[in-house]
PDB file of C-alpha atoms in Angstrom:
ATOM      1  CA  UNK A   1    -114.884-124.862-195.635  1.00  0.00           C
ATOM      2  CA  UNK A   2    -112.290-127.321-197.441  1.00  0.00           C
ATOM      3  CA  UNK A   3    -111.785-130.612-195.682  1.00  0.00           C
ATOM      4  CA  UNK A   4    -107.725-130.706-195.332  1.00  0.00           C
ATOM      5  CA  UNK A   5    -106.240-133.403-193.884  1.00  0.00           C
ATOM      6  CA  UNK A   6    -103.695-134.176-191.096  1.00  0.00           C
ATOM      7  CA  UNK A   7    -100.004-134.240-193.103  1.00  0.00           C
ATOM      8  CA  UNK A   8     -98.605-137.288-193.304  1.00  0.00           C
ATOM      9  CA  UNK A   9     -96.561-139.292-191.013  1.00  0.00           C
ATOM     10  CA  UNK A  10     -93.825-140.631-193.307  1.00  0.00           C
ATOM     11  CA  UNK A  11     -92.409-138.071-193.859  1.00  0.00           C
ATOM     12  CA  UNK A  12     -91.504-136.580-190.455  1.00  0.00           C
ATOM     13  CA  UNK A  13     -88.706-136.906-188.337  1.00  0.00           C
ATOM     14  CA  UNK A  14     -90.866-138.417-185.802  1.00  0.00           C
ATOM     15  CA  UNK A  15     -94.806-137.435-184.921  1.00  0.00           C
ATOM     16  CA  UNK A  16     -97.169-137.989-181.768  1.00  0.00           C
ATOM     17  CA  UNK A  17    -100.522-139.722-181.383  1.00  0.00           C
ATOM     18  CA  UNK A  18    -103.016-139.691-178.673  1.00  0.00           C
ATOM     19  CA  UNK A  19    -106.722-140.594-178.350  1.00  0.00           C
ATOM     20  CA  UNK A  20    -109.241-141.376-176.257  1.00  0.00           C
ATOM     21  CA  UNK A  21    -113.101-142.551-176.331  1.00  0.00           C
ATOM     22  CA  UNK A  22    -115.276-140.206-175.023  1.00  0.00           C
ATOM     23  CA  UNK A  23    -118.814-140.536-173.694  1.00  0.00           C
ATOM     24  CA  UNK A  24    -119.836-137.400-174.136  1.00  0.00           C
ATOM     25  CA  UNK A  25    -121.916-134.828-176.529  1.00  0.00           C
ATOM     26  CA  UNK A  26    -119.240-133.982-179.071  1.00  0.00           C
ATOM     27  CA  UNK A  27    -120.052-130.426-178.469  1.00  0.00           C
ATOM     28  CA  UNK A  28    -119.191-130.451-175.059  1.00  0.00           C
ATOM     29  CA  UNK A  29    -115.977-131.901-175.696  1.00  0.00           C
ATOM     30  CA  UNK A  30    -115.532-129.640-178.795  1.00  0.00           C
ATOM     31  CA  UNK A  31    -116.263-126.802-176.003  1.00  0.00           C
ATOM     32  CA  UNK A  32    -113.973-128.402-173.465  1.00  0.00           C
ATOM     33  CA  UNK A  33    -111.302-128.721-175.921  1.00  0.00           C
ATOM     34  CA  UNK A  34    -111.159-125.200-177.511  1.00  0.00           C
ATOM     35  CA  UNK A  35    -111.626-123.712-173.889  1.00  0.00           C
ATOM     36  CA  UNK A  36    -108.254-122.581-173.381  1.00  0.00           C
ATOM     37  CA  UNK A  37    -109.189-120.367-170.223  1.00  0.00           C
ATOM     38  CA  UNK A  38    -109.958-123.618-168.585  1.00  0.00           C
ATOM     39  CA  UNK A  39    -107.330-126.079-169.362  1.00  0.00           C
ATOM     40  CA  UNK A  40    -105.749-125.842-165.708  1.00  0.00           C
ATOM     41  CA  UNK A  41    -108.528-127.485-164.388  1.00  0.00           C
ATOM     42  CA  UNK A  42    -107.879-130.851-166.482  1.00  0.00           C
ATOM     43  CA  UNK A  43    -105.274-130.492-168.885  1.00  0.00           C
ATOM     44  CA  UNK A  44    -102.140-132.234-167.442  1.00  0.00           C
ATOM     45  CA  UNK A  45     -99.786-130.831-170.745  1.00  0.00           C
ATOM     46  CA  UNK A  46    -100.911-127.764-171.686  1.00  0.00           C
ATOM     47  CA  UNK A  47    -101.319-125.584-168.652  1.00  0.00           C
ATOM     48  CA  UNK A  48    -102.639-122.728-170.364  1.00  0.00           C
ATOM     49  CA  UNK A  49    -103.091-121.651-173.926  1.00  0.00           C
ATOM     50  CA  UNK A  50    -104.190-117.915-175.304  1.00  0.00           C
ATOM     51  CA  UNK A  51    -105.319-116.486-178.850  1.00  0.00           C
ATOM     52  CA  UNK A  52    -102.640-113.575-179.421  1.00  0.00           C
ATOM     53  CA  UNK A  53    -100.866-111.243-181.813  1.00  0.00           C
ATOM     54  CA  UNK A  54     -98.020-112.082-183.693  1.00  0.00           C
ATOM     55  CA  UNK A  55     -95.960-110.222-181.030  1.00  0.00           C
ATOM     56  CA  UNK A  56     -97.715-112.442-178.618  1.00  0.00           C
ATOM     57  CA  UNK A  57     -99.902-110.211-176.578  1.00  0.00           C
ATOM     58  CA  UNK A  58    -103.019-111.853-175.650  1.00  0.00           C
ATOM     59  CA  UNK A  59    -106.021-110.943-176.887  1.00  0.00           C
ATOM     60  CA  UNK A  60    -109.029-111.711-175.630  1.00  0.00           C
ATOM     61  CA  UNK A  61    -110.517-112.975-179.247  1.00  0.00           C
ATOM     62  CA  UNK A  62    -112.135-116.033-179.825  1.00  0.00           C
ATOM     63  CA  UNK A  63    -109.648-118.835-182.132  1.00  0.00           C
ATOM     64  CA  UNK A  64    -110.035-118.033-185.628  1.00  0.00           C
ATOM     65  CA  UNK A  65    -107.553-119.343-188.802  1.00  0.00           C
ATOM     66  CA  UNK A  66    -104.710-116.956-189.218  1.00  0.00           C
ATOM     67  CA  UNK A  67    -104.646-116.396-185.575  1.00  0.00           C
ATOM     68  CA  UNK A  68    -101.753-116.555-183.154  1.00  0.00           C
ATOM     69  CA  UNK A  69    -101.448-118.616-179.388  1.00  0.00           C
ATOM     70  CA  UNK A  70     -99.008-118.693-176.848  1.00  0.00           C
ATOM     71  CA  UNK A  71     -98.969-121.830-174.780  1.00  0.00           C
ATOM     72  CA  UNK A  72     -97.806-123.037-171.907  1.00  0.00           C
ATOM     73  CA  UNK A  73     -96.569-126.519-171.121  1.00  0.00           C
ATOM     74  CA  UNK A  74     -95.292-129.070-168.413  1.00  0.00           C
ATOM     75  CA  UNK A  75     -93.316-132.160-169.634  1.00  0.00           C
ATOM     76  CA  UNK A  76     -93.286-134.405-168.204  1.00  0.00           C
ATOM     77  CA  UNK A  77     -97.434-133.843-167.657  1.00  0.00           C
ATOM     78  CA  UNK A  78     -98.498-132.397-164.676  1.00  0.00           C
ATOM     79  CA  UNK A  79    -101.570-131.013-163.253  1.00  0.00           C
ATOM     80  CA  UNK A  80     -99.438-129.104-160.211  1.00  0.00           C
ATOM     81  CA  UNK A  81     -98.411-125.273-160.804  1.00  0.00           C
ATOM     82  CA  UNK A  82     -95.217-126.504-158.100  1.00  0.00           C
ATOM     83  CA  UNK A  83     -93.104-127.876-160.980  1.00  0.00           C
ATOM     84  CA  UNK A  84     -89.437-127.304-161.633  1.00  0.00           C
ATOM     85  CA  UNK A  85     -88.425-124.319-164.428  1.00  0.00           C
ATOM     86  CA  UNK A  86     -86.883-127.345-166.507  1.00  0.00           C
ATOM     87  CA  UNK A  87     -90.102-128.905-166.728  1.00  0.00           C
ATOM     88  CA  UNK A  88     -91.661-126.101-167.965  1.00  0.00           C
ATOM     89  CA  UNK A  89     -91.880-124.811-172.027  1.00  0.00           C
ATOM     90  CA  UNK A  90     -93.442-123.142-174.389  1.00  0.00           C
ATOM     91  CA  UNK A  91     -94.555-122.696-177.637  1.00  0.00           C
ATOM     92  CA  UNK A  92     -95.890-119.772-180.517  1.00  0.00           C
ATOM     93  CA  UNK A  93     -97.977-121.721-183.046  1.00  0.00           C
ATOM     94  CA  UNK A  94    -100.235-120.086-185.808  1.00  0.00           C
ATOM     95  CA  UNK A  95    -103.821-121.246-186.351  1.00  0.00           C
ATOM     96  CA  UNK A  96    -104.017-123.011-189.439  1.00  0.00           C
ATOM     97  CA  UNK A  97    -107.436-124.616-189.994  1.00  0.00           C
ATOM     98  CA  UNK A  98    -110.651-124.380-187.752  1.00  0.00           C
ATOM     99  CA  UNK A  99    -114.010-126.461-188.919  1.00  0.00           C
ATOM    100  CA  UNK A 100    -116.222-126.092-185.754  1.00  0.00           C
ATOM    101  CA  UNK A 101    -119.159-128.083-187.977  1.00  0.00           C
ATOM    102  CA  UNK A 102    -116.926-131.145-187.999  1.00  0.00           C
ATOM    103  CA  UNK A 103    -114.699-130.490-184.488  1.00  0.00           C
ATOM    104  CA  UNK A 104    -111.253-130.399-186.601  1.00  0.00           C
ATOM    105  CA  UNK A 105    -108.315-127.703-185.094  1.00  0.00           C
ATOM    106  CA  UNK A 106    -104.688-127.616-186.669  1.00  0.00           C
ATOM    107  CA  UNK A 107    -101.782-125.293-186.046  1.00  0.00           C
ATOM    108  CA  UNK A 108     -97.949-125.043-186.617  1.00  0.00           C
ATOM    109  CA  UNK A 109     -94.865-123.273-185.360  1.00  0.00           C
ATOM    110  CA  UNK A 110     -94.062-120.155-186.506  1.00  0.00           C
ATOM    111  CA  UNK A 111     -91.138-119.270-184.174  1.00  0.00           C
ATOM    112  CA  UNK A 112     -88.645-120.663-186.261  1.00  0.00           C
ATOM    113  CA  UNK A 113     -87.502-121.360-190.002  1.00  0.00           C
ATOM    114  CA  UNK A 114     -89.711-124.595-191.365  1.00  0.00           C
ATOM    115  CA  UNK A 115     -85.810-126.070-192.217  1.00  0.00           C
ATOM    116  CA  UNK A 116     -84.936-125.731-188.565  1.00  0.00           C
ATOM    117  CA  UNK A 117     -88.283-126.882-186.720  1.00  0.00           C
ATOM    118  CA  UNK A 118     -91.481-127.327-188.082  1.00  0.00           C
ATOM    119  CA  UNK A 119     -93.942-129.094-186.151  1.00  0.00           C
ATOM    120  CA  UNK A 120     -97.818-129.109-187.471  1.00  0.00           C
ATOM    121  CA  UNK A 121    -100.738-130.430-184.744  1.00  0.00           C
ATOM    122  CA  UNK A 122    -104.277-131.334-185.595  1.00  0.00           C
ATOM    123  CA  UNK A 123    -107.135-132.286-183.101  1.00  0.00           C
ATOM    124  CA  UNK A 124    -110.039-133.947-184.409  1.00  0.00           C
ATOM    125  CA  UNK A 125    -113.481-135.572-182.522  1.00  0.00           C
ATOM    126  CA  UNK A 126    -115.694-138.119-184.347  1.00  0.00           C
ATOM    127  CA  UNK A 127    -118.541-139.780-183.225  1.00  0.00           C
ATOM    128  CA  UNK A 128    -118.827-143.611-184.035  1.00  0.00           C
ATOM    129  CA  UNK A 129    -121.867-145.584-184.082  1.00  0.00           C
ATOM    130  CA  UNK A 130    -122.817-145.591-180.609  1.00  0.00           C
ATOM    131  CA  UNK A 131    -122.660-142.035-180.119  1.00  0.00           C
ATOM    132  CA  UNK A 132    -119.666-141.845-177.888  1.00  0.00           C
ATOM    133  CA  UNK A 133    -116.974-139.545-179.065  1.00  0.00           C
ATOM    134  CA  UNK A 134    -113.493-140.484-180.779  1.00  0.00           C
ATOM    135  CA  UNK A 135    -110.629-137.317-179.715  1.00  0.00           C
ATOM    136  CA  UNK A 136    -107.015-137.748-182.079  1.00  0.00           C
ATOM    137  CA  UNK A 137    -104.454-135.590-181.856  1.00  0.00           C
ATOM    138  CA  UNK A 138    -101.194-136.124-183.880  1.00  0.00           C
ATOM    139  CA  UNK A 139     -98.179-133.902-184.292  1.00  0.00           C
ATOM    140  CA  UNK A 140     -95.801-133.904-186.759  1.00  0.00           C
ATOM    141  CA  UNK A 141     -92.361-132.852-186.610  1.00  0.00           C
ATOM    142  CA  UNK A 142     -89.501-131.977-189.202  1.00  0.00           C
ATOM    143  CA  UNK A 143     -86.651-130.047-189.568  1.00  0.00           C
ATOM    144  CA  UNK A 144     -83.156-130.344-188.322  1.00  0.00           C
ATOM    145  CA  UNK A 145     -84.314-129.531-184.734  1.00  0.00           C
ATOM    146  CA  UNK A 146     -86.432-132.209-184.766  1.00  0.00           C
ATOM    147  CA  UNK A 147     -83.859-134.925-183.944  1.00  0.00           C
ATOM    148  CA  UNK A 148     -83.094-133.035-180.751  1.00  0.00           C
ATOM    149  CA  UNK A 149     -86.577-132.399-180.085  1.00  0.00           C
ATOM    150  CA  UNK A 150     -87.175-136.508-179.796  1.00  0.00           C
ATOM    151  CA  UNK A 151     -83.830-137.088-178.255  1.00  0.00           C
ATOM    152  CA  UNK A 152     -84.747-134.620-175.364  1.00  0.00           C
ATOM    153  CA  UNK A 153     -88.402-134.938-174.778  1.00  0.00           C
ATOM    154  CA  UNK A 154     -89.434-137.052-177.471  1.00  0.00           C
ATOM    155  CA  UNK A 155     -90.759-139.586-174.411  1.00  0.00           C
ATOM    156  CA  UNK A 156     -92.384-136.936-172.168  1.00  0.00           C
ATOM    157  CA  UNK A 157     -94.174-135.100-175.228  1.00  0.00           C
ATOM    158  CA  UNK A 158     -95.784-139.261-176.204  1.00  0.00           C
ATOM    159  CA  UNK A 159     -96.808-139.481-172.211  1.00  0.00           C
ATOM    160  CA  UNK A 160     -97.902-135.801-172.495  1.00  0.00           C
ATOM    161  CA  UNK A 161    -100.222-136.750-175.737  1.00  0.00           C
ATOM    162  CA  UNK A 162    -101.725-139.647-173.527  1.00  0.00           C
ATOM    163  CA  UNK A 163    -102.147-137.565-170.695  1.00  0.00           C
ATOM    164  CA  UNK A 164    -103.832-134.579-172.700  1.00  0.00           C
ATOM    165  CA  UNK A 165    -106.183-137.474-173.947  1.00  0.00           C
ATOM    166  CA  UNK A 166    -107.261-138.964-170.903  1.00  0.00           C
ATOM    167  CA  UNK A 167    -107.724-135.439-169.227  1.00  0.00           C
ATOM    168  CA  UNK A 168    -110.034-134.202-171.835  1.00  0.00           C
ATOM    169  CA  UNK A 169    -111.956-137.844-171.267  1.00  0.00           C
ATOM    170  CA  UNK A 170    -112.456-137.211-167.474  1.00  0.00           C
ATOM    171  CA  UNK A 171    -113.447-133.881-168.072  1.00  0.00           C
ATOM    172  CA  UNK A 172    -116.071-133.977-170.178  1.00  0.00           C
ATOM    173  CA  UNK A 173    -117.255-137.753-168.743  1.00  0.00           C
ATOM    174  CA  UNK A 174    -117.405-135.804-165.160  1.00  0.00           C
ATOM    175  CA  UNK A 175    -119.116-132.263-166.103  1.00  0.00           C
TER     176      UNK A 175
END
């Protein structure tokens, strides 16, 4: 498998960054982490992600490159299911790059024209020398709709990052 990298920051119209040190296996986390099924238990910004078609019908398949997901998402963060309808979005995003050997995930929007919205997310865990485990996630966003994407929720999607961070920690710290 190639090793692509996250795109570039300096380019974008503005991009996300969260992390967290874990103390953890890595592949617990990794399983934690691509467990979409159970991201209500822990994860505070995604409420619940699926691997679909490209109309969007779930399907039951395990996350592969090339394949579709639907997810689900409360900004600002919230672990509660009693949150307003304006709090709530959502979001169609391809698969784009999946290296299990070295815990890497991308994908990117593909429910609108790159020129009018494109944003790209990767999720990556190292392990440093003491054998605790380093989770990133950065997101990259560009197109036109981009400015009103920051304007809007710019700050809740940055306190959603930090909260999807620390989530994962406590989660695989407490399991």
């Amino acid at each position: 498998m190639s090793t692509k990298l996250p795109p570039s920051t300096s380019d974008a119209i503005f991009s996300l960054y969260g992390s967290s040190i874990i103390d953890a296996p890595v592949d617990k986390v990794w399983e934690i982490l691509l467990g979409f099924d159970r991201y209500k238990s822990w994860n505070p910004f995604v409420r619940d992600q699926k691997v679909t078609n490209r109309a969007g019908t779930p399907t039951g398949h395990e996350l592969a490159e090339g394949q579709y997901m639907s997810m689900s998402v409360h900004l600002p963060p919230s672990l509660s299911d009693s949150v307003p309808f304006y709090q709530k979005s959502s979001a169609f995003v391809c698969c784009t790059y999946l290296d299990n050997d070295n815990h890497r995930v991308a994908w990117c929007t593909v429910s609108t024209p790159k020129w009018l919205l494109h944003a790209e997310r990767w999720q990556m865990l190292k392990v440093d020398v003491d054998g605790r485990v380093k989770y990133e996630s950065v997101e990259v966003f560009k197109g036109i709709l981009a400015y009103l994407v920051r304007f809007f929720v710019g700050k809740n999607l940055r306190l959603a990052f930090d909260a999807m961070a620390q989530g994962l920690k406590a989660k695989a710290e407490s399991t």
